[in-house]
Coordinates of C-alpha atoms in Angstrom, one line a residue:
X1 CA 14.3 8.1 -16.0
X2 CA 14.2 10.3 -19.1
X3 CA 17.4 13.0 -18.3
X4 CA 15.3 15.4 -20.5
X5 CA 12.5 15.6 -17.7
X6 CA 14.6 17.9 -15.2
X7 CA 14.9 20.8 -15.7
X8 CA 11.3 21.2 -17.0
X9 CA 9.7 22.3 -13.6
X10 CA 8.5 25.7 -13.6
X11 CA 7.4 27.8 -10.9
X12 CA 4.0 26.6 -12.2
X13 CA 5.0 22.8 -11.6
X14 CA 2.3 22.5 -9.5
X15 CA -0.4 24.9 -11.2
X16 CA -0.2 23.6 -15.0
X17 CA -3.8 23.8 -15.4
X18 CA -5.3 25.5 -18.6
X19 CA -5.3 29.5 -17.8
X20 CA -2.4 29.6 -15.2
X21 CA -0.5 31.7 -17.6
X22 CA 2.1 29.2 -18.5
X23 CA 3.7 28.6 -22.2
X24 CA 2.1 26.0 -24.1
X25 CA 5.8 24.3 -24.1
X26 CA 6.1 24.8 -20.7
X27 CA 2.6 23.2 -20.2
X28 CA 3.7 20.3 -22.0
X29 CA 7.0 20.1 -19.6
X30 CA 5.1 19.7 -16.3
X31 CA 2.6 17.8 -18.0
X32 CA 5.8 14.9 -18.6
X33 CA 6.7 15.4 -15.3
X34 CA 3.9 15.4 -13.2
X35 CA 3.3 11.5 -14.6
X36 CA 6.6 10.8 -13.7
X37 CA 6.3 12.4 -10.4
X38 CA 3.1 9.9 -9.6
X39 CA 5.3 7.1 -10.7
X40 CA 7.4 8.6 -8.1
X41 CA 4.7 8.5 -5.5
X42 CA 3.3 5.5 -6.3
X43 CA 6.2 3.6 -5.9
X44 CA 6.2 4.9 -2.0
X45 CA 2.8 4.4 -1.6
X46 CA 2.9 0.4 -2.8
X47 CA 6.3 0.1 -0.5
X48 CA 4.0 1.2 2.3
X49 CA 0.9 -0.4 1.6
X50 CA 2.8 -4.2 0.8
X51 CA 4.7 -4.0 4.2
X52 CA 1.6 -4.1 6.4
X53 CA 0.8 -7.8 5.1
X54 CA 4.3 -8.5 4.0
X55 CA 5.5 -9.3 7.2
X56 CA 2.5 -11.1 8.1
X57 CA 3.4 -14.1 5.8
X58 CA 7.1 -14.4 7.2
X59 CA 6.5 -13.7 10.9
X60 CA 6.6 -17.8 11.4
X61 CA 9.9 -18.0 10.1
X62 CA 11.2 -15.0 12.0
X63 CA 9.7 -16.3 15.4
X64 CA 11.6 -19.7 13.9
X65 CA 14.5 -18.3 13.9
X66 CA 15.4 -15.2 16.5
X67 CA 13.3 -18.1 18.7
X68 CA 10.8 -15.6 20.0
X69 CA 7.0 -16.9 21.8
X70 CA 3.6 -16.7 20.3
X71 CA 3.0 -14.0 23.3
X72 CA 5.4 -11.7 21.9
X73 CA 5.0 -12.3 18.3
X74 CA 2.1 -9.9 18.2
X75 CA 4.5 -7.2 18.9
X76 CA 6.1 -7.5 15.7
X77 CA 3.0 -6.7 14.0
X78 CA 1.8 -4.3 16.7
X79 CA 5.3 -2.0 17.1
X80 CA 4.5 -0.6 13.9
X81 CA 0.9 -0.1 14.4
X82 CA 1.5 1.7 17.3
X83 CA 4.2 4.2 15.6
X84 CA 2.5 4.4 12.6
X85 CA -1.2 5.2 13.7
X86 CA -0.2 7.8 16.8
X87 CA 2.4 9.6 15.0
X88 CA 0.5 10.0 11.4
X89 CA -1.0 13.3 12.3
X90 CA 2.1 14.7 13.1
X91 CA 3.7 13.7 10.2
X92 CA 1.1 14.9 7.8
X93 CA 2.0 18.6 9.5
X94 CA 5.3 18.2 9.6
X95 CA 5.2 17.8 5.8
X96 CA 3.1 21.5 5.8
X97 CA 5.8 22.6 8.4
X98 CA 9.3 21.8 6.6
X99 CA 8.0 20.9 2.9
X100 CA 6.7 17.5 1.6
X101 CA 9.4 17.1 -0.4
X102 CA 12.2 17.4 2.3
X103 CA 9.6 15.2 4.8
X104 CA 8.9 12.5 1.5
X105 CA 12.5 12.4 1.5
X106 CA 13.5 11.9 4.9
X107 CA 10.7 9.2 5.0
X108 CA 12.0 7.3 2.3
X109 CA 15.6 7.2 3.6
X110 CA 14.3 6.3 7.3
X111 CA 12.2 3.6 6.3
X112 CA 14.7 2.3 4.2
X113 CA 17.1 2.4 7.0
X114 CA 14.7 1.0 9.3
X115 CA 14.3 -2.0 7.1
X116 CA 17.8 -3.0 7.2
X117 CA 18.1 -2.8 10.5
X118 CA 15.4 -5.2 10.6
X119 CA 16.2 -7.9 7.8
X120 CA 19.7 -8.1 10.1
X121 CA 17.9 -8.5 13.5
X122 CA 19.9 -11.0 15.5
X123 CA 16.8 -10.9 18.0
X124 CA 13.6 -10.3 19.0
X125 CA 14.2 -6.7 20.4
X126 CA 16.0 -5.2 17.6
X127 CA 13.1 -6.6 15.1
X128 CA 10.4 -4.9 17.0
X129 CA 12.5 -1.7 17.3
X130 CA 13.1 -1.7 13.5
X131 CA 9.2 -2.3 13.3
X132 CA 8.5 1.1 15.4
X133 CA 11.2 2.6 13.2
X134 CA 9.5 2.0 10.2
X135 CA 6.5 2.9 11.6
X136 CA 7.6 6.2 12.6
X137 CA 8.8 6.7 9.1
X138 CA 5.6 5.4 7.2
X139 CA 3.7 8.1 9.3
X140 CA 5.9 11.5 7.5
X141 CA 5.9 8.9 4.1
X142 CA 2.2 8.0 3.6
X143 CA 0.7 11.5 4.3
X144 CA 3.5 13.4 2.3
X145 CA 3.4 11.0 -0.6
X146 CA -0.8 11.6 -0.9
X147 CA -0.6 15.5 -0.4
X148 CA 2.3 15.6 -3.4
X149 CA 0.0 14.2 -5.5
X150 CA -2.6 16.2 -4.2
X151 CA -1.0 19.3 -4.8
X152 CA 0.9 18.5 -8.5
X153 CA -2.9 16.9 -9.8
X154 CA -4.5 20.4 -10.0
X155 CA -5.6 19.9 -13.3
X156 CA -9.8 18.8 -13.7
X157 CA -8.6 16.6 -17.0
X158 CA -5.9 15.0 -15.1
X159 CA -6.4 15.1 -11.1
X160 CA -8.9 11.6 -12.0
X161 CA -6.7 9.8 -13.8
X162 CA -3.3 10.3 -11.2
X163 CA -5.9 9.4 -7.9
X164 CA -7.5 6.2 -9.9
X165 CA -3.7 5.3 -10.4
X166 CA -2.5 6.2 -7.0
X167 CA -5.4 4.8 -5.5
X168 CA -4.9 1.0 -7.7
X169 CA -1.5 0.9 -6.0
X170 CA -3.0 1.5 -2.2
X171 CA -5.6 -1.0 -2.5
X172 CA -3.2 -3.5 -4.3
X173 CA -0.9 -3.3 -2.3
X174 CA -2.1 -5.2 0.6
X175 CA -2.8 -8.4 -1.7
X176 CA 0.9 -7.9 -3.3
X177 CA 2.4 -7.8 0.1
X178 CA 0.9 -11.3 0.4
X179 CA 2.1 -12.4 -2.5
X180 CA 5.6 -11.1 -1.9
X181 CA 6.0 -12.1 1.3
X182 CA 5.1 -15.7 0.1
X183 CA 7.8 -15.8 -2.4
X184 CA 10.7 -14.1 -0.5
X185 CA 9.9 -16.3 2.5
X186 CA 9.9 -19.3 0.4
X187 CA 12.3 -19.1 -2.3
X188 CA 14.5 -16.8 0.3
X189 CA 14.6 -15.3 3.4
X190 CA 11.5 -14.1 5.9
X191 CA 14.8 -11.5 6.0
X192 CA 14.2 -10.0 2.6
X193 CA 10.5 -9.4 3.1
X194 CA 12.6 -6.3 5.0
X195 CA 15.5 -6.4 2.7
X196 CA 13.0 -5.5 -0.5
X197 CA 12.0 -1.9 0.9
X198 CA 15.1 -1.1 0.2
X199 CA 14.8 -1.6 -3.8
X200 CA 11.4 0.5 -3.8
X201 CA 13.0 3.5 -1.5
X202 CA 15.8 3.7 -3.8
X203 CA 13.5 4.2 -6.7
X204 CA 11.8 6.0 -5.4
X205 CA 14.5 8.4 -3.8
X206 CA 16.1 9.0 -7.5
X207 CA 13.2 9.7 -8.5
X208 CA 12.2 12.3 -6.2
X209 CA 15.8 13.9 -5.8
X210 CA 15.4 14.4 -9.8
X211 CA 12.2 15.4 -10.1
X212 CA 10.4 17.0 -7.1
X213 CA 10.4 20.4 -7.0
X214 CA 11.3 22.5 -3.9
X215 CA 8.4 24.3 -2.0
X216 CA 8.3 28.1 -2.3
X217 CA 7.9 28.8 1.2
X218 CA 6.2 32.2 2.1
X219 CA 4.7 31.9 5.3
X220 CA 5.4 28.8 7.7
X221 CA 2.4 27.5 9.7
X222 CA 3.3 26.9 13.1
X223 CA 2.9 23.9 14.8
X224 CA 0.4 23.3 17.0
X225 CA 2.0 21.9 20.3
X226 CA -0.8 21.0 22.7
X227 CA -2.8 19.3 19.8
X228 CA -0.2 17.2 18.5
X229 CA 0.9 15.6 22.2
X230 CA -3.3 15.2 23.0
X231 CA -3.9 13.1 19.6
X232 CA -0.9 11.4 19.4
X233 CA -1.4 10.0 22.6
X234 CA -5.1 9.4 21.6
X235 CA -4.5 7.4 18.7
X236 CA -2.0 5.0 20.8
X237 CA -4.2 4.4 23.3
X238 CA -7.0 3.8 21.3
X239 CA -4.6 1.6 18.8
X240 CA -3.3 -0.4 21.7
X241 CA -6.1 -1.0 23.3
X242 CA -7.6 -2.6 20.4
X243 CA -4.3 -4.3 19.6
X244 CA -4.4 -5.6 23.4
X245 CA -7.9 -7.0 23.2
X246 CA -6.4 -9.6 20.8
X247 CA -4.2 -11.3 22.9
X248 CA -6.9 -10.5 26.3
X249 CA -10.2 -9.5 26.3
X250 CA -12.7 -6.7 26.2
X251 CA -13.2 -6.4 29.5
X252 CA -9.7 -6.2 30.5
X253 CA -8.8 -3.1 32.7
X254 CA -5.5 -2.8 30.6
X255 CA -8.1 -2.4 27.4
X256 CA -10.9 -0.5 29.0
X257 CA -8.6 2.3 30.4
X258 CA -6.6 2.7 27.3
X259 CA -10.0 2.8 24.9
X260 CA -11.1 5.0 27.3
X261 CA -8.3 7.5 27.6
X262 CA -7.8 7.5 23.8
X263 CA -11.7 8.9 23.3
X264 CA -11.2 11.3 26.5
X265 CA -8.2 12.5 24.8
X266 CA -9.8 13.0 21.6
X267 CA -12.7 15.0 23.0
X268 CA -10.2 17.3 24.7
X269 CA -8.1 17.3 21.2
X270 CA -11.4 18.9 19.5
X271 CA -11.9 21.0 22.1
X272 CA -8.6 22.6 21.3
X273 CA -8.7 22.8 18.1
X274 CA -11.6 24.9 18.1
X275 CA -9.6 27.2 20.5
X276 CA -6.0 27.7 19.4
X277 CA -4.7 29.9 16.3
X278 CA -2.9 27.2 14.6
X279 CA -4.7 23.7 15.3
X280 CA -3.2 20.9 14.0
X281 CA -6.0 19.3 12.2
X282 CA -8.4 22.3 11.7
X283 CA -12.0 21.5 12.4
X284 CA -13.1 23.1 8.8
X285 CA -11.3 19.7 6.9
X286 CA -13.8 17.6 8.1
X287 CA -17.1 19.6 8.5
X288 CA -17.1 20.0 5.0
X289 CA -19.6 17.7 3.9
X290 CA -18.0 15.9 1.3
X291 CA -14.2 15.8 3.0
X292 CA -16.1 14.2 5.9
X293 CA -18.4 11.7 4.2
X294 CA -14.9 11.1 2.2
X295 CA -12.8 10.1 5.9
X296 CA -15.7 7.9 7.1
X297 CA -15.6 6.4 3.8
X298 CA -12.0 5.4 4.0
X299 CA -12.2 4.4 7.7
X300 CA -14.9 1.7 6.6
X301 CA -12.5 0.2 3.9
X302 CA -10.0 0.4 6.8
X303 CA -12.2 -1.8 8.3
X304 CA -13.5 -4.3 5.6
X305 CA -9.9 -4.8 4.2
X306 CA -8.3 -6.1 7.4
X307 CA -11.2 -8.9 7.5
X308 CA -10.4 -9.6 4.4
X309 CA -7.1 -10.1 3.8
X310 CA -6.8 -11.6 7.3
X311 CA -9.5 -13.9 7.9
X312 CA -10.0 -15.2 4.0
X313 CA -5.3 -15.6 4.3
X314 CA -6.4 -18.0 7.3
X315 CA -9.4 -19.5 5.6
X316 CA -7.2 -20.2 2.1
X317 CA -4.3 -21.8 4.0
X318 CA -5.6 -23.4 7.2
X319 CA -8.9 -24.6 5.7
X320 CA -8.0 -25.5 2.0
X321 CA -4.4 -25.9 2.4
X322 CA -2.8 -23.4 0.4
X323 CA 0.4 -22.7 -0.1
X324 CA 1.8 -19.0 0.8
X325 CA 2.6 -18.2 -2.5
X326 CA -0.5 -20.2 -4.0
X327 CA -2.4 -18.0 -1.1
X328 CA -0.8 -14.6 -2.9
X329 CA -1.8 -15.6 -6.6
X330 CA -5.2 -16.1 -5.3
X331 CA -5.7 -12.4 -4.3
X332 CA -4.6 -11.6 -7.8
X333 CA -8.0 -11.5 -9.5
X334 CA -9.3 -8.9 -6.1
X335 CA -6.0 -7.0 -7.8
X336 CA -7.2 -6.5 -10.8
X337 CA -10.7 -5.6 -9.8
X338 CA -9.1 -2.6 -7.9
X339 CA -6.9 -1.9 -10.6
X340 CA -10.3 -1.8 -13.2
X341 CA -12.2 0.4 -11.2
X342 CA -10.1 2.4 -9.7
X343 CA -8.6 3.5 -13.1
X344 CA -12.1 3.9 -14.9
X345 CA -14.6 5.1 -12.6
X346 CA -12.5 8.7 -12.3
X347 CA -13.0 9.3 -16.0
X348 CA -16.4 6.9 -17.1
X349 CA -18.5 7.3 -13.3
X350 CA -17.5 9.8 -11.4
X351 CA -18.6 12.9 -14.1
X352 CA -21.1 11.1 -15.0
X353 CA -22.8 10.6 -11.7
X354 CA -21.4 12.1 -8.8
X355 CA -19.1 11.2 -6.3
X356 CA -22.2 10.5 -4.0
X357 CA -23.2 7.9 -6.2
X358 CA -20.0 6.2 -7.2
X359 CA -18.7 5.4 -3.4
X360 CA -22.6 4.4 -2.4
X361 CA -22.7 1.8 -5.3
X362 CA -19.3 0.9 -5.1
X363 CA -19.9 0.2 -1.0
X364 CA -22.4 -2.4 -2.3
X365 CA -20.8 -4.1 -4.3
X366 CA -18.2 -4.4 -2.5
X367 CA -20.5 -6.0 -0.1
X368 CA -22.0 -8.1 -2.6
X369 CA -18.3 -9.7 -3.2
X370 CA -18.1 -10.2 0.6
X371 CA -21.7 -11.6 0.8
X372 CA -20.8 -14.6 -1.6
X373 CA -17.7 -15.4 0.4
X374 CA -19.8 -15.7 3.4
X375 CA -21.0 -19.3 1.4
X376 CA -17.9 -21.0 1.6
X377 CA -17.2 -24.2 2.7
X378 CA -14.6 -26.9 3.4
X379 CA -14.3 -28.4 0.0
X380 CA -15.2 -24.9 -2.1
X381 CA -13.6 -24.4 -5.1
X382 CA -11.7 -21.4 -6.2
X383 CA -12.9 -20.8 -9.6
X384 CA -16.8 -21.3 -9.1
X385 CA -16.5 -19.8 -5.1
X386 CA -13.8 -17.8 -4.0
X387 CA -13.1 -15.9 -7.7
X388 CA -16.2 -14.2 -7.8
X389 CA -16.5 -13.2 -4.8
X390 CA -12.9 -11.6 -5.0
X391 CA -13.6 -9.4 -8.2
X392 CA -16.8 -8.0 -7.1
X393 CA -14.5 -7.0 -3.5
X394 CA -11.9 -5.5 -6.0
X395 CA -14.5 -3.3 -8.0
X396 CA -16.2 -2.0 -5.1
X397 CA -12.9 -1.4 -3.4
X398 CA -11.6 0.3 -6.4
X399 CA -14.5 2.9 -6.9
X400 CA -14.9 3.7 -3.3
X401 CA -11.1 4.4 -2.5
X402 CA -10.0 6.6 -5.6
X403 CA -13.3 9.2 -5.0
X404 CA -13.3 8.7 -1.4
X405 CA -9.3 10.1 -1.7
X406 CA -10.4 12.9 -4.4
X407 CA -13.0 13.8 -1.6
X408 CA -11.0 13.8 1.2
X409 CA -8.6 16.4 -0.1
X410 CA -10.8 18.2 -2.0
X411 CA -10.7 22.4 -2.1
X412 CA -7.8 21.7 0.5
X413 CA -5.3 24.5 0.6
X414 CA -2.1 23.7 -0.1
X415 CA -0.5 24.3 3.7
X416 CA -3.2 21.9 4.8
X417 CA -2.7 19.4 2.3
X418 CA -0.2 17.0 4.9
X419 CA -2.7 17.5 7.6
X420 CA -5.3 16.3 5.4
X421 CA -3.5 13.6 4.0
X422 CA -2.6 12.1 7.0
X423 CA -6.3 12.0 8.0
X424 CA -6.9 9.5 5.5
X425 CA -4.4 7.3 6.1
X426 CA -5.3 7.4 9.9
X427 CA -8.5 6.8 9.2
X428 CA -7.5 3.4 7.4
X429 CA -5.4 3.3 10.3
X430 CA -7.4 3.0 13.2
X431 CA -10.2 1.2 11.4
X432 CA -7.8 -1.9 10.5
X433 CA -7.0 -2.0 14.5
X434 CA -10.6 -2.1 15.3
X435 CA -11.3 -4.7 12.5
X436 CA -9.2 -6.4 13.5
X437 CA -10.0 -6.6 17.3
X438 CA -13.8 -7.0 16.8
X439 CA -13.5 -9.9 14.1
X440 CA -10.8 -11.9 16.7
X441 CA -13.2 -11.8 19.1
X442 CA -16.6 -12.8 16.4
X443 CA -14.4 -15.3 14.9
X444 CA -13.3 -16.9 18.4
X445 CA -17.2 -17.1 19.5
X446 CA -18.2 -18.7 15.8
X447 CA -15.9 -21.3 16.0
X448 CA -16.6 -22.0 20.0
X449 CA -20.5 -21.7 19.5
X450 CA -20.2 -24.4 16.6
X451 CA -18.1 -26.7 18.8
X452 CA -20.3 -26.3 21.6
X453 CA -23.3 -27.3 19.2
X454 CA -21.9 -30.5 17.1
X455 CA -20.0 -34.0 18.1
X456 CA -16.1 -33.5 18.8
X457 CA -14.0 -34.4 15.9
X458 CA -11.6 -33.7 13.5
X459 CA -14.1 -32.6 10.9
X460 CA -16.2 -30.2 13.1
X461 CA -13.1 -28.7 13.9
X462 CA -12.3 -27.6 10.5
X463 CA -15.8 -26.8 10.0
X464 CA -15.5 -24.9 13.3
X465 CA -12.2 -22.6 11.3
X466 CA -15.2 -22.0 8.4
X467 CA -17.6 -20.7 10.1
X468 CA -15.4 -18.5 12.0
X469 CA -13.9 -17.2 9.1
X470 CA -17.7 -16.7 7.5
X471 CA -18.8 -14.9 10.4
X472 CA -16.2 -12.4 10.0
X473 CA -16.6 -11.7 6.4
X474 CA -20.5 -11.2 7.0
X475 CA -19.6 -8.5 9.5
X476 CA -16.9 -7.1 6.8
X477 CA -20.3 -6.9 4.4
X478 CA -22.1 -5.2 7.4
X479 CA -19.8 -3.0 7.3
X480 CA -19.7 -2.1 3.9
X481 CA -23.1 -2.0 3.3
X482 CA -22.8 0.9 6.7
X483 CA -20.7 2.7 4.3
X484 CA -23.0 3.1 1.4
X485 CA -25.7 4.3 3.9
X486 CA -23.0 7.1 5.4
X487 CA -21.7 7.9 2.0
X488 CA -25.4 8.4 0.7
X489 CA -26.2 10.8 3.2
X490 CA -22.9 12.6 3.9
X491 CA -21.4 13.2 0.7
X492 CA -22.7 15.8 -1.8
X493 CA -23.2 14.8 -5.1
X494 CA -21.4 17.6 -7.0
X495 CA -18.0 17.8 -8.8
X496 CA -15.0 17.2 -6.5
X497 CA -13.2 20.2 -6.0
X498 CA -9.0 20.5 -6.6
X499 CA -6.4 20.8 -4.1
X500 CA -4.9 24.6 -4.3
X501 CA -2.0 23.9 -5.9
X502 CA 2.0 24.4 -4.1
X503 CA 4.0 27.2 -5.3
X504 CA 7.5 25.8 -6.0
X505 CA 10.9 26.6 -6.9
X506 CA 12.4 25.9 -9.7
X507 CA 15.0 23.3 -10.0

């Protein structure tokens, strides 16, 4: 980390922007380090974003060895959902409440913390409570990390650029995690898939200690009591009840009530929202047109992604015999698809044509990529099947995700900037939970509707595992193509906006 970069940060850190009345050297100071910043936050956002598949990959070694059942194994997975998903709203305020830097902070340290405590689980409880620990954690990380950038990226010229970075890392990171977790499980421990957070917090702490500026705080917003216990205990019931479908069914009373309660709760939430002073999400974030048509966007990737990195995980290893790691590399090309667009569009598409256009056509290409990998079979090959497939997902996932997250937080004020954050990610949130519910149970009736329909075998029972998997990547298409439609008529197609940006202290 350059030593020459602190020190630099103005009381303009955040407002650099050509005509804020800065020096031209002083200009040229923030400039350095606002890109380090993002370096910074990107960091935290790929430690986040690799943990949720990660784990995934070692949980058979963990259930190995603190000798846990398959009925509770879920729970690993689902602790963290749980945490994570109910408390992200919160957490985005909390970061407009006591400063995103002191809340980035704090997030970084706890997850870290959280992390160790689970790489040195000695059983099945302590790894699930380090899993809600981290969850807890992620939700005052993700949300803090997106609004930082939000607010330092004020600049037109440079606000593209920093989201088509920050955005590469989000959608990468789920295919890294795979990877990672492959290699640490093999060549390791299924205890250092934990044990690794640690080396990205600790970057990313220095980094943030050095660098982020302190918030200028005029006038805190207060917090918005009632709200925050209604959704919170909306989002886990709707999270758990989708999470309990998995190991049930949909008719369970367990899943109906929760479901249930979670969207009575979150009629009531809106309800009063549009009453109190100080909401906690207020209602003017997401009737904008754009910032709206920018959530829905990124709750449908929420959705598409789950089915595919879970269902096409289980299709490359149980169906064509992959290795873990050989299972990671094969994500790789899907990686740099997301990397490509997400880095160009900003700057080549999205003046160019809108942001209306941009996530539409991205939406179906993305569901192009997901229609080819509907056609695979038990002896496809990667190169001439699977490849393709996987770099028309990665484009479309690019191009939707870094203007869907420039929409989202578009003309945001700075003190709702957390709020607003966290939005996104619960969006992604909540639409991975019901993926991943809905495609269980389409997956389960493919594969029982082909063995009803074909001679019992070892071969229809493989072909059985396809056409489960198939079935859930042609919903994951439906559901992309559902995007493009919502995206074409929600979202305007003008220039996105800037975040207002934070005034801050100087170091």
């Amino acid at each position: 980390m350059p030593s020459n970069l602190r020190g630099k940060v103005s009381t303009t850190f955040d407002r650099g922007a050509p005509g804020s009345g800065t020096s031209d050297s002083g200009r040229r100071g923030s400039h350095a380090v606002r890109w380090w910043v993002l370096v910074v936050l990107g960091t935290a956002q790929l430690m986040v974003t690799l943990d949720a598949t990660v784990v995934n990959i070692a949980l058979p070694a963990a259930q190995h060895d603190l000798g846990f059942s398959d009925g509770s194994r879920q729970w690993v997975i689902t602790g963290y959902a749980l945490a994570f998903g109910s408390l992200l709203l919160l957490g985005g305020r909390l970061g407009d409440l006591f400063g995103r830097r002191t809340t980035f902070v704090t997030g970084l340290i706890g997850f870290a913390g959280a992390s160790v405590l689970g790489g040195a689980a000695t059983s099945f409880d302590i790894l699930v409570a380090a899993r809600v620990a981290q969850g807890l954690f992620a939700a005052l990380l993700a949300p803090a990390a997106l609004s930082l950038l939000s607010v330092t990226f004020t600049d037109p010229t440079e606000r593209p650029k920093a989201f088509g970075i920050f955005s590469a890392l989000a959608g990468a990171g789920g295919a890294v995690g795979l990877l990672l977790g492959g290699m640490l499980t093999e060549w390791a421990s299924w205890r250092w898939v934990m044990y690794v957070n640690v080396v990205f917090a600790a970057v990313a702490l220095v980094g943030a200690v050095l660098l982020l500026a302190k918030p200028a705080v005029t006038e805190r917003p207060k917090l918005d009591i009632p709200g925050t216990v209604v959704v919170s205990a909306a989002l886990l019931a709707i999270v758990y009840g989708f999470a309990h479908v998995e190991s049930t069914s949909w008719t369970d009373p367990v899943t109906l009530a929760s479901m249930i309660t979670g969207v009575v709760l979150l009629a009531v939430f809106v309800w009063l929202e549009s009453r109190v002073a100080h909401p906690l999400l207020p209602l003017r974030l997401v009737l904008d047109r754009t910032r709206g048509g920018s959530f829905l966007a990124v709750f449908v990737i929420g959705m598409g992604m789950f089915s595919i990195f879970l269902f096409l995980t289980y299709y490359l290893e149980a169906s064509l015999g992959y290795s873990p790691i050989k299972t990671g590399l094969a994500f790789l090309p899907m990686v740099a698809g997301i990397v490509a667009a997400s880095t160009t569009a900003p700057s080549l598409l999205l003046p160019r044509v809108g942001p209306k256009i941009v996530v539409s056509a991205s939406f179906l290409v993305a569901a192009a990529g997901m229609a080819l990998l509907t056609q695979l079979e038990l002896d496809s090959a990667y190169a001439a099947h699977i490849m393709p497939g996987l770099i028309l997902l990665g484009l479309g996932l690019g191009g939707v995700m870094t203007t869907a997250f420039q929409g989202a937080t578009a003309g945001v004020h700075h003190e709702d900037t957390g709020v607003a954050s966290a939005l996104i990610n619960t969006g992604q949130q909540v639409g991975g939970s019901i993926s991943t519910a809905l495609l269980t149970t389409v997956a389960s009736s493919a594969a029982t509707d082909y063995l009803s329909s074909h001679k019992p075998g070892a071969l229809t029972m493989a072909q059985a595992g396809v056409e489960s998997y198939t079935a859930t990547l042609a919903w994951g298409a439906g559901f992309f193509v559902v995007g493009a439609v919502l995206s074409a008529l929600l979202i305007r197609n003008a220039p996105l906006a800037p975040s207002e940006g934070e005034p801050v202290i100087a170091h």
